[in-house]
Amino acid sequence: PPVPTLVVWGTGDGFTPLKVGEALAKSIPGAQFAPIEECGHLPQIEASDAFDFQLTAFLDRISRPPSSNLPGAGMLKPPPLR
């Protein structure tokens, strides 16, 4: 199965163009692409608020089951105490 993947890219990256990031995301099955406007090569530093928002939203989406009415869907339960 695909591994949840988020590709975050600065739209103004002068070192590695945006089209490279788009191609990278397309080459990874199920990857999500999150371009950050007015940002260069280091979005985690140059636009940390936008980067944190994208990462937090991504983690929130992958940590929740897609639907609560599917058989077997739900959060994992901790093992019983011994």
Short mmCIF file of C-alpha atoms in Angstrom, two decimals:
data_model
loop_
_atom_site.label_atom_id
_atom_site.label_comp_id
_atom_site.label_asym_id
_atom_site.label_seq_id
_atom_site.Cartn_x
_atom_site.Cartn_y
_atom_site.Cartn_z
CA PRO A 1 0.00 0.00 0.00
CA PRO A 2 1.14 3.58 -0.56
CA VAL A 3 2.88 5.34 2.29
CA PRO A 4 1.31 8.71 3.18
CA THR A 5 3.63 11.32 1.67
CA LEU A 6 3.52 15.11 1.70
CA VAL A 7 5.79 17.02 -0.69
CA VAL A 8 6.15 20.65 0.42
CA TRP A 9 7.79 23.00 -2.09
CA GLY A 10 8.52 26.71 -2.26
CA THR A 11 7.09 28.22 -5.45
CA GLY A 12 10.07 30.57 -5.70
CA ASP A 13 12.73 27.89 -5.22
CA GLY A 14 15.62 29.08 -7.39
CA PHE A 15 17.70 25.99 -6.70
CA THR A 16 15.16 23.29 -7.59
CA PRO A 17 12.22 24.52 -9.72
CA LEU A 18 8.59 23.97 -8.81
CA LYS A 19 8.11 21.60 -11.77
CA VAL A 20 10.64 19.23 -10.16
CA GLY A 21 8.58 19.16 -6.97
CA GLU A 22 5.40 18.54 -8.93
CA ALA A 23 7.06 15.68 -10.83
CA LEU A 24 8.39 14.22 -7.59
CA ALA A 25 4.94 14.24 -6.01
CA LYS A 26 3.42 12.64 -9.13
CA SER A 27 6.04 9.88 -9.02
CA ILE A 28 5.04 8.83 -5.49
CA PRO A 29 1.73 6.90 -5.41
CA GLY A 30 -0.86 8.85 -3.43
CA ALA A 31 1.50 11.72 -2.54
CA GLN A 32 0.04 15.12 -1.78
CA PHE A 33 1.74 18.24 -3.13
CA ALA A 34 1.72 21.43 -1.07
CA PRO A 35 3.32 24.42 -2.80
CA ILE A 36 4.06 27.41 -0.59
CA GLU A 37 3.80 30.81 -2.27
CA GLU A 38 6.55 33.43 -1.97
CA CYS A 39 8.97 30.89 -0.59
CA GLY A 40 12.32 29.58 -1.77
CA HIS A 41 14.28 26.39 -1.22
CA LEU A 42 13.73 26.02 2.55
CA PRO A 43 10.01 26.36 3.30
CA GLN A 44 10.43 24.91 6.79
CA ILE A 45 12.63 27.91 7.62
CA GLU A 46 11.51 30.66 5.21
CA ALA A 47 7.77 30.16 5.76
CA SER A 48 7.60 28.14 8.96
CA ASP A 49 3.98 29.10 9.74
CA ALA A 50 2.75 27.95 6.33
CA PHE A 51 4.93 24.84 6.50
CA ASP A 52 3.61 23.97 9.98
CA PHE A 53 0.03 24.48 8.80
CA GLN A 54 0.51 22.16 5.79
CA LEU A 55 2.24 19.50 7.88
CA THR A 56 -0.30 19.64 10.72
CA ALA A 57 -3.24 19.44 8.30
CA PHE A 58 -1.62 16.48 6.51
CA LEU A 59 -0.96 14.61 9.75
CA ASP A 60 -4.50 15.30 10.91
CA ARG A 61 -5.93 13.87 7.65
CA ILE A 62 -3.88 10.69 7.78
CA SER A 63 -4.47 10.06 11.48
CA ARG A 64 -8.25 9.85 11.12
CA PRO A 65 -10.17 7.04 9.47
CA PRO A 66 -11.84 8.14 6.22
CA SER A 67 -15.29 7.13 7.46
CA SER A 68 -16.58 6.02 10.83
CA ASN A 69 -19.34 3.86 9.31
CA LEU A 70 -16.99 1.39 7.63
CA PRO A 71 -16.58 -1.99 9.31
CA GLY A 72 -13.29 -2.09 11.17
CA ALA A 73 -12.62 1.65 10.73
CA GLY A 74 -11.64 3.53 13.81
CA MET A 75 -8.80 4.51 16.02
CA LEU A 76 -6.60 1.73 17.36
CA LYS A 77 -7.34 0.70 20.91
CA PRO A 78 -4.50 0.27 23.39
CA PRO A 79 -3.69 -3.30 24.41
CA PRO A 80 -5.33 -4.50 27.62
CA LEU A 81 -3.38 -4.02 30.82
CA ARG A 82 -2.01 -7.17 32.39
#
